XYZ file of C-alpha atoms in Angstrom:
675
model
C -15.842 -9.356 -19.721
C -18.320 -7.779 -22.132
C -17.578 -6.750 -25.691
C -17.646 -3.072 -26.625
C -19.586 -1.845 -29.629
C -17.824 -3.060 -32.760
C -15.463 -5.385 -30.860
C -15.209 -9.040 -31.869
C -15.264 -11.969 -29.449
C -11.697 -12.841 -30.489
C -10.509 -9.454 -29.242
C -12.419 -9.908 -25.994
C -10.606 -13.212 -25.508
C -7.311 -11.478 -26.265
C -8.054 -8.872 -23.596
C -8.769 -11.682 -21.162
C -5.460 -13.348 -22.022
C -3.640 -10.046 -21.478
C -5.399 -9.692 -18.124
C -4.394 -13.190 -16.967
C -0.758 -12.642 -17.907
C -0.489 -9.193 -16.312
C -2.382 -10.146 -13.161
C -0.469 -13.375 -12.684
C 2.898 -11.696 -13.192
C 2.167 -8.838 -10.789
C 0.724 -11.150 -8.143
C 3.739 -13.454 -8.334
C 6.159 -10.526 -8.034
C 4.373 -9.028 -5.033
C 4.229 -12.376 -3.235
C 7.945 -12.783 -3.812
C 8.665 -9.325 -2.393
C 6.571 -10.026 0.718
C 8.453 -13.189 1.644
C 10.776 -11.652 4.265
C 13.157 -14.420 3.198
C 16.188 -12.955 4.988
C 14.614 -12.688 8.437
C 12.859 -16.033 8.004
C 16.128 -17.770 7.176
C 17.703 -16.258 10.297
C 14.722 -17.352 12.381
C 14.853 -20.894 10.998
C 18.587 -21.094 11.726
C 17.846 -20.016 15.300
C 15.245 -22.774 15.660
C 17.615 -25.383 14.197
C 20.402 -24.554 16.632
C 18.254 -23.712 19.666
C 18.502 -27.228 21.170
C 21.784 -28.381 19.681
C 22.129 -31.811 18.122
C 19.881 -34.740 18.801
C 22.705 -36.581 20.601
C 23.394 -33.746 23.047
C 22.728 -34.920 26.636
C 19.879 -33.154 28.350
C 20.146 -31.641 31.788
C 18.099 -33.208 34.571
C 16.930 -31.542 37.727
C 17.607 -28.031 36.363
C 15.024 -25.770 34.722
C 16.330 -24.849 31.283
C 15.582 -21.585 29.509
C 13.134 -21.929 26.653
C 14.556 -20.576 23.346
C 12.298 -17.687 22.360
C 12.292 -15.682 19.135
C 10.636 -12.262 19.135
C 9.524 -11.395 15.601
C 8.848 -7.660 15.232
C 6.180 -7.529 12.525
C 5.221 -3.844 12.568
C 1.830 -2.206 12.916
C 0.352 -3.394 9.612
C -2.147 -5.720 11.274
C -3.953 -6.895 8.089
C -0.693 -8.458 6.852
C 0.122 -10.494 9.961
C -1.860 -13.536 8.817
C 0.149 -13.641 5.597
C 3.468 -13.293 7.436
C 2.791 -16.138 9.855
C 1.217 -18.461 7.304
C 4.349 -18.028 5.227
C 6.494 -18.662 8.314
C 4.605 -21.897 9.027
C 5.172 -22.988 5.421
C 8.922 -22.378 5.728
C 9.062 -24.140 9.095
C 7.474 -27.258 7.596
C 10.832 -27.951 5.923
C 12.534 -27.960 9.345
C 10.026 -29.487 11.753
C 6.592 -31.096 11.408
C 5.547 -29.842 14.854
C 4.229 -26.274 14.709
C 1.338 -24.801 16.681
C -0.060 -21.337 15.906
C -1.819 -19.674 18.828
C -4.166 -16.709 18.387
C -5.441 -14.519 21.194
C -9.083 -14.960 20.176
C -8.777 -18.735 20.735
C -6.841 -18.489 24.003
C -9.092 -16.664 26.448
C -8.620 -19.324 29.168
C -5.791 -21.584 30.221
C -7.729 -24.738 29.401
C -8.501 -23.663 25.830
C -4.895 -22.540 25.346
C -3.407 -25.885 26.334
C -6.033 -27.816 24.418
C -5.422 -25.723 21.301
C -1.701 -26.445 21.461
C -2.215 -30.178 22.046
C -4.671 -30.544 19.185
C -2.295 -28.874 16.736
C 0.700 -30.936 17.844
C -0.951 -34.330 18.158
C -3.631 -33.773 15.498
C -6.325 -35.255 17.754
C -8.931 -34.150 20.299
C -7.899 -33.996 23.958
C -10.595 -35.123 26.395
C -10.041 -33.048 29.496
C -12.936 -31.403 31.290
C -10.950 -30.041 34.206
C -10.436 -26.307 34.358
C -6.799 -25.152 34.571
C -6.495 -22.014 36.633
C -2.835 -21.862 37.681
C 0.544 -23.521 36.945
C 0.325 -25.442 40.223
C -3.023 -26.970 39.296
C -1.773 -27.654 35.801
C 1.291 -29.450 37.090
C -0.692 -31.589 39.521
C -3.882 -32.287 37.597
C -3.166 -31.844 33.914
C -2.285 -35.076 32.201
C -1.936 -33.563 28.720
C 1.690 -32.384 29.057
C 2.953 -35.788 30.258
C 0.869 -37.293 27.505
C 2.546 -34.943 25.012
C 5.975 -35.989 26.327
C 5.168 -39.685 25.873
C 3.730 -39.053 22.411
C 6.789 -37.072 21.327
C 9.150 -39.769 22.643
C 7.312 -42.459 20.688
C 7.395 -40.352 17.515
C 11.133 -39.719 17.834
C 11.854 -43.405 18.457
C 9.832 -44.402 15.404
C 11.596 -41.867 13.187
C 15.111 -42.714 14.381
C 17.396 -42.312 17.394
C 19.037 -39.107 16.113
C 15.838 -37.371 15.011
C 14.636 -34.752 17.483
C 12.889 -31.870 15.664
C 11.904 -28.796 17.607
C 8.336 -28.138 18.723
C 7.556 -24.545 17.714
C 4.751 -22.630 19.411
C 3.868 -19.352 17.665
C 1.975 -16.599 19.488
C 0.728 -14.715 16.445
C -0.526 -11.541 18.187
C 1.362 -11.491 21.476
C -0.053 -8.138 22.653
C -3.586 -9.520 22.419
C -3.063 -12.410 24.849
C -4.150 -11.999 28.486
C -1.039 -11.498 30.632
C -1.879 -14.242 33.137
C -2.465 -16.777 30.349
C 0.980 -16.169 28.845
C 2.678 -16.222 32.236
C 1.053 -19.493 33.286
C 1.703 -21.084 29.902
C 5.426 -20.251 30.001
C 5.699 -21.512 33.579
C 4.093 -24.839 32.635
C 6.272 -25.264 29.551
C 9.441 -24.510 31.541
C 8.709 -27.507 33.777
C 8.888 -29.784 30.715
C 11.823 -28.102 28.970
C 14.053 -31.079 29.834
C 11.758 -33.494 28.014
C 10.445 -31.461 25.055
C 12.517 -29.311 22.627
C 10.126 -26.360 22.847
C 10.736 -23.116 20.957
C 8.486 -20.076 21.384
C 7.927 -17.445 18.703
C 6.269 -14.188 19.800
C 4.754 -12.027 17.083
C 5.059 -8.459 18.371
C 3.696 -5.464 16.493
C 5.444 -2.737 18.512
C 8.761 -3.507 20.258
C 10.437 -5.951 22.626
C 9.363 -3.705 25.513
C 5.838 -5.126 25.099
C 7.126 -8.519 26.285
C 8.680 -7.099 29.440
C 5.462 -5.234 30.189
C 3.510 -8.511 30.086
C 6.023 -10.870 31.691
C 7.396 -10.260 35.200
C 11.037 -10.926 35.944
C 10.297 -14.334 37.446
C 8.779 -15.470 34.145
C 11.075 -13.691 31.678
C 14.087 -15.397 33.302
C 12.679 -18.696 32.046
C 13.169 -17.525 28.433
C 16.246 -17.101 26.266
C 15.046 -14.261 24.045
C 16.448 -13.282 20.660
C 15.025 -10.470 18.555
C 14.252 -10.633 14.811
C 13.069 -7.634 12.784
C 10.878 -8.255 9.741
C 11.226 -5.996 6.752
C 9.405 -2.683 7.318
C 6.317 -2.295 5.197
C 7.596 1.002 3.770
C 10.715 -0.718 2.434
C 8.629 -3.495 0.918
C 6.277 -0.945 -0.647
C 9.246 0.791 -2.260
C 10.387 -2.516 -3.753
C 6.892 -3.201 -5.083
C 6.702 0.232 -6.711
C 10.225 -0.080 -8.145
C 9.928 -3.606 -9.517
C 6.260 -3.637 -10.556
C 5.357 -0.073 -11.546
C 8.614 1.801 -12.124
C 9.943 -0.585 -14.733
C 9.676 -0.729 -18.521
C 9.362 -4.530 -18.459
C 5.602 -4.495 -17.891
C 3.164 -2.558 -20.020
C 0.515 -1.776 -17.417
C 1.023 1.484 -15.517
C -0.937 3.543 -13.002
C -1.947 7.117 -13.664
C -1.117 9.999 -11.321
C -4.452 10.125 -9.470
C -4.763 6.387 -8.832
C -1.108 6.045 -7.842
C -1.430 8.928 -5.379
C -4.611 7.433 -3.937
C -3.133 3.969 -3.344
C 0.091 5.435 -2.011
C -1.592 7.855 0.402
C -4.094 5.223 1.505
C -1.145 3.057 2.502
C 0.720 5.851 4.311
C -2.170 7.500 6.139
C -4.560 4.626 6.882
C -3.354 1.052 7.298
C 0.295 0.475 6.270
C -1.006 -2.743 4.733
C 0.873 -4.185 1.787
C -1.983 -6.619 1.282
C -4.465 -3.773 0.792
C -2.063 -1.994 -1.580
C -1.659 -5.216 -3.553
C -5.439 -5.697 -3.645
C -5.939 -2.158 -4.930
C -3.291 -2.633 -7.609
C -4.833 -5.906 -8.762
C -8.262 -4.270 -8.910
C -6.832 -1.520 -11.123
C -5.489 -4.178 -13.487
C -8.877 -5.911 -13.598
C -10.724 -2.652 -14.218
C -8.283 -1.568 -16.929
C -8.598 -4.715 -19.002
C -12.308 -5.193 -18.318
C -13.597 -1.725 -19.183
C -11.045 -0.448 -21.700
C -11.312 -2.054 -25.169
C -8.010 -0.416 -26.136
C -6.268 -2.592 -23.530
C -6.118 -5.305 -26.190
C -2.914 -3.553 -27.274
C -1.432 -3.737 -23.736
C 0.470 -6.905 -24.602
C 3.598 -8.380 -23.027
C 5.280 -8.603 -26.431
C 5.533 -5.899 -29.092
C 5.547 -8.570 -31.819
C 2.196 -9.929 -30.627
C 0.866 -6.395 -30.462
C 1.782 -5.704 -34.089
C -0.009 -8.864 -35.206
C -3.123 -7.803 -33.295
C -3.059 -4.300 -34.786
C -2.772 -5.588 -38.362
C -5.839 -7.801 -37.846
C -8.078 -5.043 -36.459
C -11.317 -4.415 -38.339
C -12.532 -0.919 -39.227
C -14.947 -0.885 -36.268
C -12.209 -1.955 -33.886
C -9.887 0.635 -35.390
C -12.494 3.303 -34.681
C -12.262 2.398 -30.975
C -8.569 3.366 -31.068
C -9.356 6.496 -33.073
C -11.851 7.564 -30.424
C -9.177 7.797 -27.721
C -8.673 11.396 -26.596
C -4.893 11.295 -26.902
C -5.126 9.930 -30.460
C -7.556 12.715 -31.366
C -5.047 15.285 -30.081
C -2.366 13.621 -32.172
C -4.569 13.823 -35.276
C -5.252 17.512 -34.627
C -1.504 18.195 -34.417
C -0.948 16.774 -37.940
C -1.436 18.594 -41.236
C -4.671 18.205 -43.189
C -3.350 15.531 -45.531
C -2.149 13.364 -42.637
C -5.415 13.932 -40.806
C -7.373 12.625 -43.770
C -5.173 9.532 -43.992
C -5.472 8.799 -40.281
C -9.256 9.060 -40.398
C -9.916 7.204 -43.652
C -6.953 4.982 -44.545
C -7.012 1.940 -42.267
C -3.649 0.598 -43.430
C -1.887 3.898 -42.792
C -3.604 4.248 -39.414
C -2.412 0.814 -38.331
C 1.187 1.656 -39.209
C 0.923 4.930 -37.280
C -0.520 3.110 -34.247
C 2.364 0.615 -34.341
C 4.843 3.473 -34.553
C 3.220 5.387 -31.682
C 3.114 2.377 -29.375
C 6.738 1.503 -30.148
C 7.566 5.099 -29.294
C 5.690 4.704 -26.005
C 7.779 1.615 -25.220
C 10.974 3.503 -26.038
C 9.801 6.362 -23.821
C 9.498 3.970 -20.865
C 12.949 2.436 -21.439
C 14.532 5.893 -21.175
C 12.129 7.385 -18.639
C 12.913 5.226 -15.602
C 16.750 5.322 -15.593
C 16.723 9.081 -16.235
C 14.152 9.495 -13.452
C 16.506 7.610 -11.106
C 19.265 10.020 -12.096
C 17.064 12.996 -11.225
C 16.275 11.402 -7.873
C 19.996 10.872 -7.205
C 20.623 14.566 -7.878
C 17.694 15.918 -5.828
C 17.382 13.451 -2.932
C 19.774 15.311 -0.585
C 19.121 18.915 -1.550
C 18.103 21.385 1.179
C 14.346 21.464 1.852
C 13.920 18.426 -0.480
C 11.975 20.196 -3.270
C 11.440 16.917 -5.177
C 10.945 14.704 -2.135
C 13.175 12.255 -0.324
C 11.963 9.004 -1.917
C 11.919 8.087 -5.575
C 8.217 7.230 -5.323
C 7.491 10.910 -4.544
C 9.381 11.981 -7.641
C 7.558 9.355 -9.695
C 4.233 10.750 -8.516
C 5.245 14.271 -9.612
C 6.349 12.983 -13.016
C 2.975 11.285 -13.642
C 1.008 14.526 -13.298
C -0.360 16.189 -16.452
C 2.193 19.018 -16.143
C 5.690 18.090 -17.260
C 7.948 17.813 -14.255
C 10.453 20.273 -15.733
C 7.669 22.889 -15.832
C 6.899 22.527 -12.124
C 8.173 24.915 -9.463
C 9.649 21.988 -7.510
C 11.959 21.175 -10.386
C 13.059 24.786 -10.870
C 13.897 25.063 -7.158
C 15.923 21.850 -7.307
C 17.821 22.994 -10.399
C 18.636 26.336 -8.757
C 20.137 24.488 -5.786
C 22.147 22.207 -8.079
C 23.740 25.256 -9.725
C 25.343 26.305 -6.413
C 26.564 22.909 -5.204
C 30.109 22.432 -4.033
C 32.471 20.435 -6.198
C 32.622 17.373 -3.939
C 28.840 17.138 -3.736
C 28.340 17.551 -7.487
C 31.022 14.987 -8.346
C 29.423 12.486 -5.968
C 26.051 12.999 -7.650
C 27.477 12.486 -11.146
C 29.133 9.255 -9.970
C 25.742 8.043 -8.693
C 24.156 8.797 -12.076
C 26.911 6.883 -13.882
C 26.348 3.884 -11.601
C 22.595 4.019 -12.252
C 23.060 3.968 -16.029
C 25.723 1.266 -15.796
C 23.501 -0.943 -13.666
C 20.574 -0.449 -16.046
C 22.738 -1.325 -19.057
C 24.115 -4.526 -17.544
C 21.616 -6.725 -19.363
C 21.795 -7.009 -23.120
C 18.045 -6.419 -23.388
C 18.275 -2.984 -21.768
C 21.274 -2.094 -23.902
C 19.375 -2.901 -27.098
C 16.242 -1.040 -26.035
C 18.002 2.238 -25.155
C 21.366 2.585 -26.933
C 21.590 6.340 -26.275
C 22.256 5.656 -22.601
C 25.800 4.640 -23.592
C 26.425 8.165 -24.891
C 24.889 9.711 -21.761
C 27.139 7.621 -19.565
C 30.180 8.514 -21.692
C 29.436 12.239 -21.442
C 29.057 12.023 -17.666
C 32.408 10.266 -17.403
C 33.961 13.073 -19.435
C 32.540 15.601 -16.967
C 34.127 13.646 -14.134
C 37.499 13.720 -15.903
C 37.221 17.490 -16.363
C 36.438 17.934 -12.660
C 39.485 15.832 -11.793
C 41.764 17.864 -14.074
C 40.355 21.050 -12.614
C 41.236 19.868 -9.110
C 44.821 19.194 -10.154
C 45.231 22.617 -11.788
C 43.513 24.635 -9.104
C 45.813 26.723 -6.877
C 45.138 27.021 -3.173
C 43.051 30.029 -2.306
C 44.813 32.515 -0.060
C 42.821 33.799 2.845
C 41.699 37.380 2.625
C 43.585 39.829 4.883
C 42.468 43.045 6.413
C 44.159 46.273 5.300
C 47.031 47.127 7.611
C 48.515 50.396 8.714
C 51.969 51.301 10.027
C 53.681 48.607 12.064
C 51.485 45.882 10.578
C 48.489 46.728 12.735
C 45.013 46.496 11.188
C 43.919 49.750 9.627
C 40.784 51.206 11.175
C 38.177 51.829 8.480
C 35.237 54.153 8.939
C 31.987 52.176 8.990
C 30.443 54.417 6.329
C 33.407 53.827 4.033
C 33.165 50.095 4.696
C 29.455 50.137 3.899
C 30.131 51.949 0.619
C 32.849 49.473 -0.366
C 30.521 46.524 0.354
C 27.768 48.136 -1.714
C 30.084 48.618 -4.678
C 31.353 45.065 -4.363
C 27.778 43.749 -4.427
C 26.939 45.648 -7.606
C 29.989 44.380 -9.440
C 29.429 41.135 -11.313
C 31.531 38.311 -9.979
C 33.701 36.645 -12.569
C 32.952 32.954 -12.969
C 35.716 30.591 -12.033
C 36.577 27.575 -14.214
C 34.661 25.404 -11.741
C 31.574 27.629 -12.013
C 31.641 27.295 -15.790
C 32.061 23.523 -15.664
C 29.319 23.173 -13.052
C 26.973 25.261 -15.184
C 27.767 23.140 -18.222
C 27.175 19.897 -16.296
C 23.846 20.977 -14.808
C 22.671 22.285 -18.192
C 23.485 18.926 -19.765
C 21.541 17.021 -17.117
C 18.663 19.471 -17.503
C 18.564 18.746 -21.243
C 18.331 15.001 -20.515
C 15.486 15.542 -18.062
C 13.563 17.715 -20.499
C 14.053 15.199 -23.291
C 13.016 12.026 -21.469
C 10.831 13.067 -18.513
C 7.761 14.286 -20.328
C 4.417 13.579 -18.724
C 2.993 10.250 -19.971
C -0.401 11.910 -20.347
C 1.040 14.046 -23.145
C 1.891 10.989 -25.260
C -0.484 9.569 -27.893
C -2.248 6.308 -26.969
C -1.184 6.444 -23.324
C -4.688 5.164 -22.442
C -3.638 1.754 -23.777
C -1.217 1.257 -20.873
C -2.185 3.782 -18.186
C -5.150 3.393 -15.837
C -6.278 6.587 -14.087
C -9.999 6.206 -13.319
C -9.949 7.294 -9.704
C -13.743 7.288 -9.272
C -13.874 3.578 -10.124
C -11.205 2.767 -7.560
C -12.891 4.781 -4.822
C -16.274 3.276 -5.631
C -15.054 -0.280 -5.130
C -12.236 0.038 -2.599
C -13.554 2.652 -0.177
C -16.502 1.652 1.917
C -19.273 4.255 2.210
C -21.524 2.924 4.986
C -23.469 6.155 5.409
C -24.582 6.254 1.779
C -25.414 2.538 1.861
C -27.507 2.933 5.030
C -29.400 5.909 3.640
C -30.100 4.044 0.404
C -31.336 1.006 2.316
C -33.657 3.101 4.513
C -35.070 5.312 1.800
C -35.269 2.640 -0.915
C -35.306 -0.885 0.621
C -35.957 -2.464 -2.757
C -32.401 -1.545 -3.784
C -31.160 -4.364 -1.539
C -34.239 -6.517 -0.840
C -35.196 -6.835 -4.534
C -38.863 -7.292 -3.608
C -41.766 -5.969 -5.674
C -43.800 -4.793 -2.680
C -41.158 -2.203 -1.782
C -41.240 -0.634 -5.253
C -42.736 2.802 -4.580
C -42.280 6.348 -5.732
C -39.625 8.536 -4.164
C -40.876 10.045 -0.901
C -43.927 7.785 -0.649
C -44.632 5.653 2.449
C -46.593 2.409 2.487
C -47.318 -0.427 4.882
C -45.136 -3.003 3.086
C -41.922 -1.153 3.929
C -39.811 -2.348 6.890
C -40.569 -0.592 10.175
C -37.214 1.157 10.346
C -37.688 2.446 6.804
C -41.117 3.861 7.699
C -39.681 5.519 10.806
C -36.802 6.945 8.754
C -39.107 8.449 6.109
C -41.177 10.097 8.863
C -37.927 11.221 10.477
C -36.976 13.109 7.316
C -40.122 15.236 7.673
C -39.260 16.355 11.221
C -37.346 19.379 12.425
C -34.327 19.420 14.706
C -36.245 18.353 17.834
C -38.595 15.374 17.321
C -41.549 14.743 19.616
C -41.642 10.976 20.205
C -45.423 10.939 20.771
C -46.134 12.707 17.477
C -43.661 10.434 15.737
C -45.407 7.378 17.215
C -48.841 8.587 16.113
C -47.632 9.158 12.557
C -46.045 5.695 12.616
C -49.385 4.162 13.708
C -51.283 6.009 11.003
C -49.004 4.577 8.324
C -49.063 0.975 9.573
C -52.656 0.846 10.866
C -54.838 3.427 9.088
C -58.055 1.774 10.388
C -60.393 4.562 11.621
C -61.888 2.221 14.270
C -58.662 2.535 16.225
C -59.557 6.131 17.071
C -62.770 5.252 18.986
C -63.073 6.298 22.630
C -63.462 2.742 23.919
C -60.959 0.558 22.065
C -61.414 -3.187 22.269
C -58.867 -5.642 23.693
C -57.807 -6.525 20.166
C -57.177 -2.888 19.375
C -55.197 -2.434 22.618
C -53.071 -5.456 21.724
C -52.492 -4.053 18.246
C -51.484 -0.665 19.714
C -49.011 -2.358 22.052
C -47.467 -4.254 19.146
C -47.180 -1.088 17.062
C -45.602 0.730 19.985
C -43.043 -2.065 20.446
C -42.241 -2.022 16.747
C -41.848 1.749 16.879
C -39.498 1.582 19.883
C -37.386 -1.000 18.080
C -37.213 1.133 14.921
C -36.228 4.217 16.933
C -33.541 2.234 18.746
C -32.108 1.108 15.412
C -32.029 4.689 14.129
C -30.280 5.768 17.321
C -27.750 2.961 16.916
C -27.043 4.123 13.349
C -26.484 7.698 14.526
C -29.545 9.492 13.172
C -30.911 10.633 16.556
C -29.768 10.999 20.130
C -31.602 11.525 23.452
C -31.822 15.076 24.780
C -32.647 16.666 28.133
C -33.707 19.973 26.630
C -37.301 18.802 26.154
C -39.237 15.965 27.718
C -40.161 13.066 25.407
C -38.037 14.499 22.595
C -35.003 13.292 20.664
C -32.555 15.402 18.688
C -32.041 14.907 14.985
C -28.407 14.549 13.905
C -28.621 14.717 10.085
C -30.221 17.155 7.656
C -31.450 17.492 4.112
C -32.252 13.836 3.480
C -28.809 12.794 4.761
């Protein structure tokens, strides 16, 4: 972590301390949210009770069903290793015998059985015979009887009533060859009377995948129970709510970076691990590259002490922030002079602004939850279905109450029925009450008590209005003599409807109360849901450098390949490859020489001409052009031709050329303009 101009080493150390605290806290929270503790506890209870007590008599002469748990993990493949490693850790408290099987290590029956035995017995199994079927395994394989004897000895040494289960986990069940799984289950079923085996199948899709792999004769050997892990979308929502959408932690993501990480999760990998990695990188980048992040402290008291000890050069770093400059421009001339010249006054203003930013966050998130409660079920969902969508809109530079989405939502709220509006107000009251449960929240935002009180008063008025309201009589058609409906001319009816439409409808007491309620909520939203980018010193807490995130988190293989081919020294770091742009010399790698010649060609490339140019670059000896070349020259030409063919093959593999039948001995170029 380098020091900025005018920054002391003590402040750099303080930034590093802030980074360690923020990164450690966020990492710990995310790991806790990814535990799947509920489903794991259910799975562990299933394993505990799958074979009953240790004193339960075992059946003999009858094939018992093997207890099997199907863990639906979802399609987020990058996170499966974390899920199962955590499961193994939790199982260690229940049984010491756990074997994790992966499809890449189980391509044959012999390797599958050996892998299981090694993990259970923690030793190498010497068995050179190939296992090809359950019949051969039963007759020739000595490892399963050996495992039975080993398990019996272990149980006797640990005590007569100790009989822990032996758990075999198939981490990626869909990746296993079908015949391997079928044979393995058949073999294990023959020893179910002697070993308390429990199978755990990790399935990414659904239970139907098991029935597609296992025929009826094999699936009847299993007693299957399904367990559903927490969907990644639900876990992502918890991470956003408890890590980002909270006033407890100072670090926040800007609109662009938040949208990028969120959309990358939704549209690419559904990986919580990748989202967590991106978030942690943003924290690192914020504290590493932003000297103002020294004020992004966990405690406001520590922050005030740091501000009061800032030197004039360090204070100029804060003054150079764009949001602080806008704040200075909004002040009168006398205040501007003090902010730019008086260090003591500037420090007090900075403390006041940052305390105001903290207060903004304490009010922002509960009021944002209230807006989500009011707009989540509106027709056409103008503000989105999830609170994370609304949070993304509120982070944009434009205030959310100035956006068309908000105006559409407010227009729909003004025509809601009484039951719907009352239900929404009750939700808002519950949100504020839940937020004010802790004394810390109550001290940080005392005005929320008044907001809650006013909402309760609105609910009382709605209740009184319901008691006073008379039943509405149904409209009746005009009648003629004898009580029969009077026939009205359609032109007269059209004229009456036109006049009725032009007349202004008189508001009912409910309409007036609804208008008053919605106006009050609108005033709260406009007061507390300002864009954070409009606040002074928001750069201290908000990270929104999207180009940095894309540069480090998104792989760009095409640009890297082009850089390596056109400028090999960028990666090789050798002096011989240091040349001018566009120049070609012998010291370059063959593929780089071929690529530079390739850039000079048109759409169709003659391979013979390309080869001759390649030879001229690598062997510019004029003797090679004589009519009667020597054996040494012929050998050199053959070597150059082989090197050229290899370079062309590499370019074809990387997608720069492709064969074509339009012309003999030609290839087609696939990129243009140095790309």
